[in-house]
């Protein structure tokens, strides 16, 4: 058929009414030239689609480039959208791996620091000067003059700790009865019997020496990481540092090869001095060290107790006691139970969930949607790892490190 612009030109030129025709032949000629050049004519209105087609026909090279650019742009947009989705998944995966790696590093560092202290204790316990002194005390337990030699050796041992860069709160010796015969720093506790303490006998919990029928237990033969305990005096920072005791057996071997424990050598360590989160303070994740063992703590259980925390990029610190009722007790004279009850701990449901996680030596368990009102306000990803000693599978710390995305409770 005849193109619409040309038909419109013909109709106007042949209109019955003279006023509807072109005013001049030049005007008609202009429309015909516009038609032939594929341009719009004055007597025919064209739509957007027609004008686009006409533009493409008149500018084929530019149009081809434009179409190509549009295709490429569309492809790039699709790739960008897909890339954003992939990056989001990768970021999620990366965040999880970061938490897993941090938990692994902290757990390994904690295990290494404890093992390092055990190695120093074992070396000292096997040294002839201390062993000979303890055998003499074993043979004459009531002769207190024999305690002088172990006391001097403990001063030397403390100096060795300092030179090795190992932070300890105190070092001490108990004889086979549980009596403390030496301690540095020296204190009034020398001469007291601590056989009821689990760092001496190695049982899961401290015993009650005042209970009817209490009999002093034998000293443990292996390595012991004691239950946590807290001092009733604030340190310089105003906190009540949580501590643990590490102890090893002092063993005599007689001429027949028979072994007997003649005492225990131990050290008291502030948990935060172990530096479990050292080097991870700049990591954009919060963390806490949690006690997983079940023993008496204040008026409740120690399970779930937060032994140490890392919040944002702040330095690590010992856990301060929360505010307690001071109407009857001053801050300086708070009782041990009150101090322990004021320490932060995870909720019971959280602990049960962590206990149910699989136990494999090198595993870090990932916890999706972790939420505990004590440490975070919204459900977040978390990674949990057990603190274990290298090459000492028979020694359990009872601790776990928990890393979670930064968003602590204000």
Protein backbone atom coordinates (compact mmCIF):
# COMPACT_ATOMS: atom_id res chain seq x y z
CA UNK A 1 0.00 0.00 0.00
CA UNK A 2 0.85 3.66 -0.23
CA UNK A 3 2.83 4.94 2.78
CA UNK A 4 0.68 7.03 5.11
CA UNK A 5 2.84 10.21 4.82
CA UNK A 6 2.67 10.12 0.99
CA UNK A 7 -1.09 9.49 1.00
CA UNK A 8 -1.54 12.44 3.34
CA UNK A 9 0.48 14.70 0.99
CA UNK A 10 -1.70 13.61 -1.98
CA UNK A 11 -4.95 14.16 -0.09
CA UNK A 12 -3.92 17.66 0.92
CA UNK A 13 -2.78 18.59 -2.57
CA UNK A 14 -6.08 17.36 -4.12
CA UNK A 15 -8.47 18.66 -1.43
CA UNK A 16 -11.81 19.91 -2.78
CA UNK A 17 -11.67 23.06 -0.68
CA UNK A 18 -8.91 25.42 -1.81
CA UNK A 19 -8.22 26.47 1.81
CA UNK A 20 -7.30 22.86 2.69
CA UNK A 21 -4.65 22.60 -0.05
CA UNK A 22 -0.99 23.59 0.22
CA UNK A 23 -0.65 27.34 0.17
CA UNK A 24 2.28 27.16 -2.24
CA UNK A 25 3.92 24.61 -4.47
CA UNK A 26 7.11 25.11 -2.41
CA UNK A 27 5.33 23.85 0.75
CA UNK A 28 4.23 20.71 -1.07
CA UNK A 29 7.76 20.27 -2.42
CA UNK A 30 9.18 20.52 1.12
CA UNK A 31 6.91 17.73 2.37
CA UNK A 32 7.81 15.53 -0.60
CA UNK A 33 11.55 16.07 0.07
CA UNK A 34 11.04 15.29 3.73
CA UNK A 35 9.19 12.12 2.82
CA UNK A 36 11.91 11.03 0.41
CA UNK A 37 14.56 11.72 3.07
CA UNK A 38 12.57 9.65 5.56
CA UNK A 39 11.74 12.68 7.70
CA UNK A 40 8.42 13.69 9.23
CA UNK A 41 6.00 15.55 6.95
CA UNK A 42 3.76 18.42 8.07
CA UNK A 43 0.47 16.75 7.11
CA UNK A 44 0.98 13.39 8.91
CA UNK A 45 1.57 12.88 12.64
CA UNK A 46 3.69 9.84 13.47
CA UNK A 47 3.98 7.85 16.71
CA UNK A 48 7.05 7.31 18.89
CA UNK A 49 7.66 3.86 17.46
CA UNK A 50 7.61 5.14 13.89
CA UNK A 51 9.96 7.97 14.77
CA UNK A 52 12.38 5.51 16.46
CA UNK A 53 12.34 3.21 13.41
CA UNK A 54 12.91 6.20 11.13
CA UNK A 55 15.80 7.38 13.35
CA UNK A 56 17.41 3.99 13.20
CA UNK A 57 17.06 3.83 9.41
CA UNK A 58 18.62 7.25 9.00
CA UNK A 59 21.49 6.58 11.47
CA UNK A 60 22.25 2.91 11.05
CA UNK A 61 25.84 2.97 12.39
CA UNK A 62 25.02 5.10 15.41
CA UNK A 63 21.89 3.09 15.99
CA UNK A 64 23.83 -0.15 15.84
CA UNK A 65 26.27 1.21 18.43
CA UNK A 66 23.40 2.40 20.61
CA UNK A 67 21.65 -0.94 20.43
CA UNK A 68 24.91 -2.68 21.18
CA UNK A 69 25.50 -0.44 24.15
CA UNK A 70 22.00 -1.09 25.43
CA UNK A 71 22.51 -4.82 25.10
CA UNK A 72 25.85 -4.62 26.88
CA UNK A 73 24.41 -2.37 29.59
CA UNK A 74 21.53 -4.77 30.07
CA UNK A 75 23.97 -7.64 30.34
CA UNK A 76 26.15 -5.77 32.79
CA UNK A 77 23.13 -4.89 34.89
CA UNK A 78 22.11 -8.52 34.97
CA UNK A 79 25.65 -9.53 35.91
CA UNK A 80 25.79 -6.83 38.57
CA UNK A 81 22.53 -7.98 40.10
CA UNK A 82 23.67 -11.59 39.99
CA UNK A 83 27.08 -10.52 41.31
CA UNK A 84 25.48 -8.71 44.22
CA UNK A 85 23.63 -11.88 45.09
CA UNK A 86 26.82 -13.94 44.82
CA UNK A 87 28.76 -11.37 46.85
CA UNK A 88 26.07 -11.38 49.51
CA UNK A 89 26.36 -15.16 49.76
CA UNK A 90 30.15 -14.93 49.77
CA UNK A 91 30.07 -12.17 52.39
CA UNK A 92 27.84 -14.34 54.54
CA UNK A 93 30.18 -17.29 54.05
CA UNK A 94 33.20 -15.08 54.66
CA UNK A 95 31.69 -13.76 57.89
CA UNK A 96 31.06 -17.31 59.07
CA UNK A 97 34.59 -18.39 58.19
CA UNK A 98 35.93 -15.35 60.01
CA UNK A 99 34.03 -16.37 63.14
CA UNK A 100 35.20 -19.96 62.80
CA UNK A 101 38.81 -18.90 62.34
CA UNK A 102 38.66 -16.52 65.30
CA UNK A 103 37.17 -19.21 67.54
CA UNK A 104 39.85 -21.68 66.45
CA UNK A 105 42.66 -19.22 67.08
CA UNK A 106 41.39 -18.19 70.51
CA UNK A 107 40.79 -21.79 71.61
CA UNK A 108 44.24 -22.86 70.43
CA UNK A 109 45.92 -19.87 72.06
CA UNK A 110 44.16 -20.58 75.35
CA UNK A 111 45.22 -24.21 75.23
CA UNK A 112 48.80 -23.25 74.40
CA UNK A 113 49.06 -20.76 77.28
CA UNK A 114 47.75 -23.31 79.78
CA UNK A 115 50.04 -26.00 78.39
CA UNK A 116 53.04 -23.66 78.63
CA UNK A 117 52.39 -23.15 82.33
CA UNK A 118 51.93 -26.87 82.88
CA UNK A 119 55.28 -27.53 81.19
CA UNK A 120 57.03 -25.11 83.55
CA UNK A 121 55.31 -26.69 86.55
CA UNK A 122 56.28 -30.20 85.44
CA UNK A 123 59.90 -29.20 84.92
CA UNK A 124 60.10 -27.67 88.40
CA UNK A 125 58.30 -30.61 90.04
CA UNK A 126 60.81 -33.05 88.55
CA UNK A 127 63.88 -31.01 89.51
CA UNK A 128 66.05 -32.65 92.17
CA UNK A 129 66.13 -29.73 94.66
CA UNK A 130 62.34 -29.61 95.04
CA UNK A 131 61.88 -33.36 94.89
CA UNK A 132 64.51 -33.96 97.59
CA UNK A 133 62.95 -31.28 99.80
CA UNK A 134 59.50 -32.85 99.45
CA UNK A 135 60.81 -36.36 100.22
CA UNK A 136 62.34 -34.98 103.42
CA UNK A 137 58.98 -33.43 104.38
CA UNK A 138 57.26 -36.72 103.52
CA UNK A 139 59.54 -38.48 105.99
CA UNK A 140 59.17 -35.80 108.72
CA UNK A 141 55.84 -34.02 108.08
CA UNK A 142 55.75 -32.22 111.43
CA UNK A 143 59.16 -30.55 111.07
CA UNK A 144 58.29 -27.05 109.83
CA UNK A 145 61.94 -26.11 109.49
CA UNK A 146 61.95 -28.29 106.39
CA UNK A 147 59.51 -25.85 104.75
CA UNK A 148 62.19 -23.20 104.36
CA UNK A 149 63.84 -24.89 101.38
CA UNK A 150 60.63 -25.17 99.29
CA UNK A 151 59.85 -21.52 100.10
CA UNK A 152 63.22 -20.42 98.70
CA UNK A 153 62.68 -22.59 95.63
CA UNK A 154 59.30 -20.95 95.05
CA UNK A 155 60.91 -17.50 95.02
CA UNK A 156 63.30 -18.77 92.38
CA UNK A 157 60.43 -20.35 90.44
CA UNK A 158 58.50 -17.07 90.54
CA UNK A 159 61.55 -15.28 89.14
CA UNK A 160 61.69 -17.85 86.35
CA UNK A 161 58.05 -17.11 85.52
CA UNK A 162 58.78 -13.41 85.31
CA UNK A 163 61.83 -13.94 83.10
CA UNK A 164 59.79 -16.21 80.82
CA UNK A 165 57.09 -13.59 80.46
CA UNK A 166 54.50 -15.88 82.04
CA UNK A 167 51.91 -14.04 84.12
CA UNK A 168 50.88 -15.84 87.32
CA UNK A 169 49.11 -14.61 90.43
CA UNK A 170 50.93 -16.90 92.85
CA UNK A 171 52.85 -20.19 93.08
CA UNK A 172 52.44 -22.69 95.92
CA UNK A 173 53.20 -26.18 97.21
CA UNK A 174 51.00 -28.57 99.17
CA UNK A 175 52.40 -31.63 100.85
CA UNK A 176 50.77 -35.03 100.45
CA UNK A 177 48.32 -34.21 103.25
CA UNK A 178 47.14 -31.03 101.48
CA UNK A 179 48.96 -28.64 103.82
CA UNK A 180 50.32 -25.58 102.05
CA UNK A 181 54.02 -25.46 102.96
CA UNK A 182 55.21 -22.68 100.64
CA UNK A 183 53.72 -19.81 98.70
CA UNK A 184 54.87 -16.75 96.74
CA UNK A 185 53.80 -14.13 97.50
CA UNK A 186 54.06 -15.36 101.04
CA UNK A 187 50.80 -15.23 103.00
CA UNK A 188 48.99 -16.41 106.10
CA UNK A 189 47.58 -19.35 104.11
CA UNK A 190 50.86 -21.24 104.65
CA UNK A 191 50.11 -24.00 107.14
CA UNK A 192 46.44 -24.33 106.15
CA UNK A 193 45.13 -27.60 104.77
CA UNK A 194 43.65 -27.37 101.26
CA UNK A 195 43.09 -31.06 100.66
CA UNK A 196 39.39 -30.31 100.03
CA UNK A 197 40.22 -28.15 96.99
CA UNK A 198 39.81 -29.84 93.65
CA UNK A 199 43.20 -28.64 92.40
CA UNK A 200 44.64 -30.96 95.09
CA UNK A 201 42.51 -34.09 94.75
CA UNK A 202 41.48 -33.68 91.09
CA UNK A 203 37.82 -34.51 91.61
CA UNK A 204 35.19 -32.46 89.74
CA UNK A 205 34.24 -30.29 92.71
CA UNK A 206 35.65 -28.92 95.95
CA UNK A 207 34.75 -31.05 98.96
CA UNK A 208 33.17 -29.82 102.18
CA UNK A 209 35.73 -30.26 104.97
CA UNK A 210 33.03 -29.54 107.57
CA UNK A 211 30.68 -32.28 106.43
CA UNK A 212 30.22 -35.31 108.73
CA UNK A 213 32.56 -38.14 107.90
CA UNK A 214 34.87 -35.99 105.78
CA UNK A 215 38.16 -37.79 105.14
CA UNK A 216 41.09 -36.02 103.51
CA UNK A 217 41.47 -37.33 99.95
CA UNK A 218 44.72 -38.44 98.38
CA UNK A 219 46.55 -36.01 96.10
CA UNK A 220 45.81 -36.30 92.38
CA UNK A 221 48.37 -38.07 90.22
CA UNK A 222 47.85 -36.07 87.05
CA UNK A 223 47.43 -32.51 85.83
CA UNK A 224 44.53 -30.52 87.21
CA UNK A 225 42.84 -27.33 86.03
CA UNK A 226 40.83 -26.21 89.02
CA UNK A 227 37.33 -24.84 89.12
CA UNK A 228 37.23 -21.08 88.75
CA UNK A 229 37.24 -18.93 91.87
CA UNK A 230 37.14 -15.22 92.61
CA UNK A 231 38.86 -13.01 95.14
CA UNK A 232 36.77 -10.91 97.48
CA UNK A 233 39.01 -7.88 97.01
CA UNK A 234 38.81 -5.60 94.00
CA UNK A 235 41.93 -5.12 91.93
CA UNK A 236 43.29 -1.74 90.81
CA UNK A 237 40.73 -1.52 88.00
CA UNK A 238 37.85 -2.03 90.43
CA UNK A 239 37.11 -5.54 89.17
CA UNK A 240 36.95 -8.91 90.87
CA UNK A 241 39.32 -11.04 88.77
CA UNK A 242 38.31 -14.62 88.11
CA UNK A 243 41.13 -17.09 88.65
CA UNK A 244 41.97 -20.74 88.18
CA UNK A 245 44.69 -22.95 89.66
CA UNK A 246 46.91 -25.28 87.67
CA UNK A 247 48.70 -28.05 89.56
CA UNK A 248 50.94 -31.05 88.95
CA UNK A 249 52.08 -33.96 91.09
CA UNK A 250 55.49 -34.11 92.72
CA UNK A 251 56.35 -37.78 92.38
CA UNK A 252 58.99 -39.83 94.18
CA UNK A 253 60.26 -43.01 92.54
CA UNK A 254 61.92 -45.41 94.99
CA UNK A 255 64.63 -47.97 94.29
CA UNK A 256 62.06 -50.55 93.25
CA UNK A 257 60.50 -48.16 90.75
CA UNK A 258 57.39 -47.58 92.83
CA UNK A 259 55.91 -44.15 92.36
CA UNK A 260 54.28 -42.15 95.14
CA UNK A 261 52.94 -38.59 95.18
CA UNK A 262 54.68 -36.57 97.89
CA UNK A 263 53.00 -33.26 97.14
CA UNK A 264 51.57 -30.97 94.51
CA UNK A 265 53.04 -27.89 92.89
CA UNK A 266 50.61 -25.30 91.61
CA UNK A 267 50.06 -21.77 90.41
CA UNK A 268 47.11 -19.43 90.58
CA UNK A 269 46.37 -17.63 87.31
CA UNK A 270 44.00 -14.82 86.47
CA UNK A 271 41.96 -16.05 83.54
CA UNK A 272 42.41 -12.83 81.59
CA UNK A 273 46.20 -13.12 82.02
CA UNK A 274 46.10 -16.14 79.72
CA UNK A 275 45.51 -13.69 76.85
CA UNK A 276 43.03 -15.95 75.08
CA UNK A 277 41.72 -13.05 72.96
CA UNK A 278 45.14 -11.46 72.53
CA UNK A 279 45.71 -10.34 68.95
CA UNK A 280 42.00 -10.53 68.15
CA UNK A 281 40.92 -7.25 69.73
CA UNK A 282 40.64 -5.54 66.33
CA UNK A 283 38.40 -8.24 64.92
CA UNK A 284 34.89 -6.94 64.26
CA UNK A 285 33.29 -9.60 66.39
CA UNK A 286 32.55 -9.91 70.08
CA UNK A 287 33.61 -12.91 72.11
CA UNK A 288 33.44 -14.50 75.53
CA UNK A 289 35.11 -17.35 77.38
CA UNK A 290 32.49 -19.56 79.02
CA UNK A 291 32.73 -22.06 81.87
CA UNK A 292 31.02 -25.29 80.80
CA UNK A 293 31.61 -27.31 83.98
CA UNK A 294 28.92 -27.75 86.57
CA UNK A 295 29.95 -26.87 90.12
CA UNK A 296 28.71 -24.57 92.86
CA UNK A 297 29.10 -20.85 92.19
CA UNK A 298 27.52 -18.45 94.65
CA UNK A 299 23.91 -19.47 95.11
CA UNK A 300 23.79 -21.16 91.69
CA UNK A 301 26.00 -23.14 89.33
CA UNK A 302 29.15 -22.02 87.53
CA UNK A 303 27.98 -23.47 84.22
CA UNK A 304 27.49 -20.57 81.83
CA UNK A 305 29.73 -18.20 83.79
CA UNK A 306 31.44 -15.66 81.52
CA UNK A 307 35.07 -15.88 82.56
CA UNK A 308 36.30 -13.20 80.15
CA UNK A 309 34.93 -11.00 77.39
CA UNK A 310 36.11 -9.19 74.28
CA UNK A 311 33.79 -6.39 73.24
CA UNK A 312 34.30 -4.65 69.88
CA UNK A 313 37.89 -3.43 69.57
CA UNK A 314 38.44 -2.80 73.28
CA UNK A 315 41.23 -4.46 75.19
CA UNK A 316 40.43 -7.68 76.97
CA UNK A 317 39.53 -7.42 80.63
CA UNK A 318 38.57 -9.46 83.64
CA UNK A 319 34.85 -9.56 84.16
CA UNK A 320 33.57 -6.94 86.62
CA UNK A 321 30.79 -7.83 89.02
CA UNK A 322 27.46 -6.27 88.15
CA UNK A 323 25.97 -3.79 90.55
CA UNK A 324 24.57 -5.45 93.61
CA UNK A 325 22.46 -4.27 96.50
CA UNK A 326 24.82 -2.20 98.62
CA UNK A 327 22.31 -1.09 101.26
CA UNK A 328 23.66 -3.61 103.71
CA UNK A 329 27.07 -4.34 102.25
CA UNK A 330 29.72 -1.88 101.15
CA UNK A 331 31.55 -2.37 97.85
CA UNK A 332 34.74 -3.04 99.79
CA UNK A 333 33.21 -5.73 102.00
CA UNK A 334 30.96 -7.68 99.72
CA UNK A 335 30.71 -11.38 100.50
CA UNK A 336 31.96 -14.08 98.17
CA UNK A 337 28.46 -15.37 97.37
CA UNK A 338 27.24 -11.87 96.53
CA UNK A 339 30.22 -11.22 94.28
CA UNK A 340 29.79 -14.53 92.47
CA UNK A 341 26.06 -14.01 91.96
CA UNK A 342 26.78 -10.61 90.42
CA UNK A 343 29.04 -12.09 87.74
CA UNK A 344 27.47 -12.27 84.26
CA UNK A 345 26.55 -15.66 82.82
CA UNK A 346 24.77 -17.10 79.81
CA UNK A 347 21.16 -18.20 80.04
CA UNK A 348 20.38 -21.80 80.89
CA UNK A 349 18.82 -22.45 77.46
CA UNK A 350 21.94 -21.17 75.74
CA UNK A 351 24.18 -23.44 77.80
CA UNK A 352 22.02 -26.47 77.06
CA UNK A 353 22.23 -25.69 73.34
CA UNK A 354 26.02 -25.39 73.52
CA UNK A 355 26.34 -28.61 75.52
CA UNK A 356 24.43 -30.47 72.80
CA UNK A 357 26.88 -29.40 70.08
CA UNK A 358 28.99 -32.23 68.65
CA UNK A 359 32.29 -32.91 70.42
CA UNK A 360 35.18 -33.44 68.05
CA UNK A 361 38.67 -32.40 68.99
CA UNK A 362 39.35 -30.03 66.11
CA UNK A 363 35.78 -28.97 65.37
CA UNK A 364 34.41 -25.47 65.60
CA UNK A 365 30.64 -25.54 65.81
CA UNK A 366 28.73 -22.89 63.89
CA UNK A 367 25.53 -21.67 65.56
CA UNK A 368 23.02 -19.92 63.30
CA UNK A 369 20.67 -17.45 64.94
CA UNK A 370 22.51 -17.37 68.26
CA UNK A 371 20.72 -15.19 70.82
CA UNK A 372 21.39 -14.66 74.51
CA UNK A 373 20.08 -11.59 76.29
CA UNK A 374 23.26 -11.36 78.35
CA UNK A 375 25.53 -10.61 75.39
CA UNK A 376 23.54 -9.73 72.25
CA UNK A 377 20.27 -8.01 71.43
CA UNK A 378 19.38 -9.78 68.17
CA UNK A 379 19.88 -13.27 66.78
CA UNK A 380 23.26 -13.51 65.05
CA UNK A 381 25.69 -16.04 63.69
CA UNK A 382 28.17 -17.45 66.20
CA UNK A 383 31.05 -19.94 66.35
CA UNK A 384 31.91 -22.04 69.40
CA UNK A 385 35.14 -23.94 70.08
CA UNK A 386 36.35 -25.90 73.10
CA UNK A 387 39.64 -24.84 74.68
CA UNK A 388 41.88 -27.90 74.57
CA UNK A 389 45.50 -28.49 75.44
CA UNK A 390 47.78 -29.62 72.61
CA UNK A 391 48.78 -33.28 72.91
CA UNK A 392 47.08 -33.64 76.31
CA UNK A 393 43.77 -35.26 75.48
CA UNK A 394 43.38 -36.48 79.06
CA UNK A 395 43.24 -32.91 80.45
CA UNK A 396 40.00 -30.99 80.09
CA UNK A 397 39.76 -27.23 80.59
CA UNK A 398 35.97 -27.22 80.73
CA UNK A 399 36.02 -23.91 78.83
CA UNK A 400 34.61 -22.84 75.49
CA UNK A 401 35.16 -19.69 73.42
CA UNK A 402 32.18 -18.13 71.70
CA UNK A 403 32.52 -15.58 68.88
CA UNK A 404 29.50 -13.73 67.55
CA UNK A 405 28.83 -10.74 65.29
CA UNK A 406 29.38 -7.39 66.97
CA UNK A 407 26.19 -6.02 68.48
CA UNK A 408 26.44 -6.18 72.24
CA UNK A 409 23.80 -5.22 74.73
CA UNK A 410 24.15 -1.55 75.67
